[in-house]
Amino acid sequence: GPLTAPLAVPVGEVAWRLTICDADDAFCAARRHFGDDGRVAVVRGRVEELAAMANCVIWPGNVQGLAASGLDRALSGLLGSGTLERARARILAEHGDEGCPIGTAFLLETGAAMGGFGAVKAPRFAAFAAVYPRTREGPLLAMRGAMAAIAEHNSEIAARGGEAIRS
């Protein structure tokens, strides 16, 4: 079905919303089975279609920060290839060739923040979250890490002014 605007929920000083976007009907139906708790919306579609509604995208990547999937290619196209290159450079600097632990997450400004892509509205931030190689707890650790990085950003922004992450 068509994409719809997700719900906004106040968390501390910042109203935010989490939208899970997937092209797989079965995945979306499974998540919807748990009901709408007012914090999470599930939309069926492609991340490129959802991007205009968000100022941050969580990029589920591998522990080395290497492009390895169709989603990596789609996000690189949307956010600029330099976004993943900066994630990789940070991982190498902080963790070396072995990569970072699963669940490591940090914010990066995207190509959209650094000059944009013409008429395409793309999110200003990407929260890179290491989730691969797959483990049972990997998605949970990556989401916790991404949400912690976003909360830290919003806390710092509240103190000095700037753009909070809201969606």
mmCIF file of C-alpha atoms in Angstrom:
data_model
loop_
_atom_site.group_PDB
_atom_site.id
_atom_site.type_symbol
_atom_site.label_atom_id
_atom_site.label_comp_id
_atom_site.label_asym_id
_atom_site.label_seq_id
_atom_site.Cartn_x
_atom_site.Cartn_y
_atom_site.Cartn_z
ATOM 1 C CA GLY A 1 0.000 0.000 0.000
ATOM 2 C CA PRO A 2 0.988 3.661 -0.112
ATOM 3 C CA LEU A 3 3.300 5.143 2.472
ATOM 4 C CA THR A 4 1.673 7.096 5.276
ATOM 5 C CA ALA A 5 3.167 9.477 7.807
ATOM 6 C CA PRO A 6 4.275 7.681 10.991
ATOM 7 C CA LEU A 7 3.228 8.730 14.480
ATOM 8 C CA ALA A 8 5.219 11.194 16.587
ATOM 9 C CA VAL A 9 5.914 10.405 20.233
ATOM 10 C CA PRO A 10 7.418 12.788 22.809
ATOM 11 C CA VAL A 11 10.606 11.450 24.398
ATOM 12 C CA GLY A 12 12.090 13.948 26.803
ATOM 13 C CA GLU A 13 12.302 17.298 25.067
ATOM 14 C CA VAL A 14 12.176 15.916 21.515
ATOM 15 C CA ALA A 15 9.153 14.396 19.787
ATOM 16 C CA TRP A 16 10.430 11.537 17.632
ATOM 17 C CA ARG A 17 9.095 8.657 15.633
ATOM 18 C CA LEU A 18 10.567 5.384 14.456
ATOM 19 C CA THR A 19 9.394 4.101 11.113
ATOM 20 C CA ILE A 20 10.327 0.629 9.958
ATOM 21 C CA CYS A 21 10.294 0.405 6.187
ATOM 22 C CA ASP A 22 10.475 -2.869 4.292
ATOM 23 C CA ALA A 23 9.411 -4.021 0.853
ATOM 24 C CA ASP A 24 8.502 -7.466 2.215
ATOM 25 C CA ASP A 25 4.760 -7.874 2.898
ATOM 26 C CA ALA A 26 5.336 -10.791 5.294
ATOM 27 C CA PHE A 27 7.799 -8.813 7.421
ATOM 28 C CA CYS A 28 5.475 -5.807 7.638
ATOM 29 C CA ALA A 29 2.504 -8.003 8.532
ATOM 30 C CA ALA A 30 4.517 -9.784 11.234
ATOM 31 C CA ARG A 31 5.519 -6.485 12.884
ATOM 32 C CA ARG A 32 1.961 -5.147 12.673
ATOM 33 C CA HIS A 33 0.818 -8.302 14.509
ATOM 34 C CA PHE A 34 2.252 -6.732 17.691
ATOM 35 C CA GLY A 35 -0.032 -3.722 17.313
ATOM 36 C CA ASP A 36 0.637 -0.010 17.217
ATOM 37 C CA ASP A 37 2.166 1.108 20.488
ATOM 38 C CA GLY A 38 2.347 4.747 19.404
ATOM 39 C CA ARG A 39 6.125 4.690 18.976
ATOM 40 C CA VAL A 40 6.711 2.549 15.932
ATOM 41 C CA ALA A 41 5.061 2.661 12.538
ATOM 42 C CA VAL A 42 5.549 0.028 9.862
ATOM 43 C CA VAL A 43 5.267 0.976 6.215
ATOM 44 C CA ARG A 44 5.629 -1.225 3.189
ATOM 45 C CA GLY A 45 7.861 0.394 0.621
ATOM 46 C CA ARG A 46 11.401 1.281 -0.266
ATOM 47 C CA VAL A 47 13.715 3.443 1.826
ATOM 48 C CA GLU A 48 14.050 5.872 -1.078
ATOM 49 C CA GLU A 49 10.290 6.526 -0.886
ATOM 50 C CA LEU A 50 10.391 7.127 2.863
ATOM 51 C CA ALA A 51 13.441 9.372 2.930
ATOM 52 C CA ALA A 52 11.546 12.629 2.421
ATOM 53 C CA MET A 53 9.696 11.962 5.710
ATOM 54 C CA ALA A 54 12.820 11.549 7.867
ATOM 55 C CA ASN A 55 15.874 13.490 8.978
ATOM 56 C CA CYS A 56 17.786 10.341 9.972
ATOM 57 C CA VAL A 57 18.110 6.837 8.550
ATOM 58 C CA ILE A 58 19.485 3.927 10.542
ATOM 59 C CA TRP A 59 22.017 2.174 8.306
ATOM 60 C CA PRO A 60 22.344 -1.476 9.365
ATOM 61 C CA GLY A 61 25.842 -2.281 8.198
ATOM 62 C CA ASN A 62 28.533 -4.849 8.744
ATOM 63 C CA VAL A 63 31.266 -4.580 11.355
ATOM 64 C CA GLN A 64 33.852 -3.400 8.785
ATOM 65 C CA GLY A 65 31.626 -0.720 7.222
ATOM 66 C CA LEU A 66 31.907 -2.279 3.761
ATOM 67 C CA ALA A 67 29.172 -2.140 1.122
ATOM 68 C CA ALA A 68 27.882 -5.711 0.954
ATOM 69 C CA SER A 69 24.187 -5.607 0.124
ATOM 70 C CA GLY A 70 21.514 -4.070 -2.024
ATOM 71 C CA LEU A 71 20.471 -1.927 0.934
ATOM 72 C CA ASP A 72 24.032 -0.562 1.186
ATOM 73 C CA ARG A 73 23.854 0.386 -2.503
ATOM 74 C CA ALA A 74 20.432 2.006 -2.071
ATOM 75 C CA LEU A 75 21.535 3.993 0.984
ATOM 76 C CA SER A 76 24.782 5.056 -0.710
ATOM 77 C CA GLY A 77 22.749 6.303 -3.646
ATOM 78 C CA LEU A 78 20.355 8.180 -1.372
ATOM 79 C CA LEU A 79 22.791 9.545 1.222
ATOM 80 C CA GLY A 80 25.972 9.784 -0.819
ATOM 81 C CA SER A 81 28.769 7.228 -1.090
ATOM 82 C CA GLY A 82 30.910 9.341 1.213
ATOM 83 C CA THR A 83 28.603 8.485 4.117
ATOM 84 C CA LEU A 84 29.630 4.825 4.149
ATOM 85 C CA GLU A 85 33.248 5.780 3.434
ATOM 86 C CA ARG A 86 33.263 7.965 6.575
ATOM 87 C CA ALA A 87 31.703 5.110 8.585
ATOM 88 C CA ARG A 88 34.435 2.762 7.352
ATOM 89 C CA ALA A 89 37.174 5.271 8.181
ATOM 90 C CA ARG A 90 35.809 5.727 11.707
ATOM 91 C CA ILE A 91 35.586 1.973 12.267
ATOM 92 C CA LEU A 92 39.182 1.488 11.057
ATOM 93 C CA ALA A 93 40.443 4.347 13.245
ATOM 94 C CA GLU A 94 38.649 3.192 16.390
ATOM 95 C CA HIS A 95 38.660 -0.607 15.993
ATOM 96 C CA GLY A 96 41.182 -1.591 13.329
ATOM 97 C CA ASP A 97 40.872 -4.133 10.521
ATOM 98 C CA GLU A 98 38.847 -6.620 12.576
ATOM 99 C CA GLY A 99 35.963 -4.164 12.668
ATOM 100 C CA CYS A 100 33.782 -2.944 15.479
ATOM 101 C CA PRO A 101 31.676 -4.999 17.872
ATOM 102 C CA ILE A 102 28.110 -5.771 16.809
ATOM 103 C CA GLY A 103 25.878 -3.075 18.256
ATOM 104 C CA THR A 104 28.396 -0.276 17.742
ATOM 105 C CA ALA A 105 26.550 2.763 16.414
ATOM 106 C CA PHE A 106 27.353 6.393 15.666
ATOM 107 C CA LEU A 107 25.894 9.319 13.747
ATOM 108 C CA LEU A 108 27.236 10.693 10.510
ATOM 109 C CA GLU A 109 26.142 13.684 8.504
ATOM 110 C CA THR A 110 25.081 12.559 5.055
ATOM 111 C CA GLY A 111 25.793 13.955 1.620
ATOM 112 C CA ALA A 112 22.442 15.738 1.903
ATOM 113 C CA ALA A 113 23.816 17.693 4.876
ATOM 114 C CA MET A 114 26.961 18.517 2.922
ATOM 115 C CA GLY A 115 25.363 20.134 -0.089
ATOM 116 C CA GLY A 116 22.443 17.936 -1.004
ATOM 117 C CA PHE A 117 21.585 16.200 -4.207
ATOM 118 C CA GLY A 118 19.576 18.786 -6.125
ATOM 119 C CA ALA A 119 15.850 18.126 -6.062
ATOM 120 C CA VAL A 120 16.102 14.931 -3.987
ATOM 121 C CA LYS A 121 15.202 15.449 -0.321
ATOM 122 C CA ALA A 122 17.390 13.093 1.663
ATOM 123 C CA PRO A 123 17.887 12.709 5.412
ATOM 124 C CA ARG A 124 20.554 14.887 7.011
ATOM 125 C CA PHE A 125 21.858 12.134 9.298
ATOM 126 C CA ALA A 126 22.639 8.438 9.154
ATOM 127 C CA ALA A 127 22.998 6.362 12.295
ATOM 128 C CA PHE A 128 25.413 3.623 11.229
ATOM 129 C CA ALA A 129 24.741 0.519 13.327
ATOM 130 C CA ALA A 130 26.859 -2.630 13.062
ATOM 131 C CA VAL A 131 24.502 -5.603 12.812
ATOM 132 C CA TYR A 132 26.314 -8.055 10.499
ATOM 133 C CA PRO A 133 27.523 -10.789 10.581
ATOM 134 C CA ARG A 134 24.146 -12.001 11.753
ATOM 135 C CA THR A 135 23.750 -13.157 15.290
ATOM 136 C CA ARG A 136 20.602 -13.735 17.268
ATOM 137 C CA GLU A 137 21.063 -10.582 19.337
ATOM 138 C CA GLY A 138 22.623 -8.469 16.564
ATOM 139 C CA PRO A 139 19.498 -6.526 15.529
ATOM 140 C CA LEU A 140 18.640 -5.695 19.145
ATOM 141 C CA LEU A 141 22.182 -4.531 19.927
ATOM 142 C CA ALA A 142 22.339 -2.469 16.729
ATOM 143 C CA MET A 143 18.974 -0.796 17.389
ATOM 144 C CA ARG A 144 19.948 -0.031 20.997
ATOM 145 C CA GLY A 145 23.215 1.447 19.790
ATOM 146 C CA ALA A 146 21.514 3.555 17.120
ATOM 147 C CA MET A 147 18.879 4.865 19.539
ATOM 148 C CA ALA A 148 21.583 5.688 22.109
ATOM 149 C CA ALA A 149 23.586 7.602 19.470
ATOM 150 C CA ILE A 150 20.465 9.537 18.475
ATOM 151 C CA ALA A 151 19.571 10.295 22.118
ATOM 152 C CA GLU A 152 23.125 11.515 22.781
ATOM 153 C CA HIS A 153 22.975 13.748 19.697
ATOM 154 C CA ASN A 154 19.612 15.192 20.731
ATOM 155 C CA SER A 155 20.847 15.832 24.268
ATOM 156 C CA GLU A 156 23.907 17.694 22.968
ATOM 157 C CA ILE A 157 21.764 19.658 20.496
ATOM 158 C CA ALA A 158 19.368 20.711 23.260
ATOM 159 C CA ALA A 159 22.324 22.258 25.095
ATOM 160 C CA ARG A 160 23.764 24.218 22.152
ATOM 161 C CA GLY A 161 21.017 24.485 19.544
ATOM 162 C CA GLY A 162 20.844 22.810 16.171
ATOM 163 C CA GLU A 163 18.838 20.164 14.382
ATOM 164 C CA ALA A 164 17.454 17.421 16.578
ATOM 165 C CA ILE A 165 16.691 14.032 15.103
ATOM 166 C CA ARG A 166 12.956 13.550 15.086
ATOM 167 C CA SER A 167 12.292 10.808 12.567
#
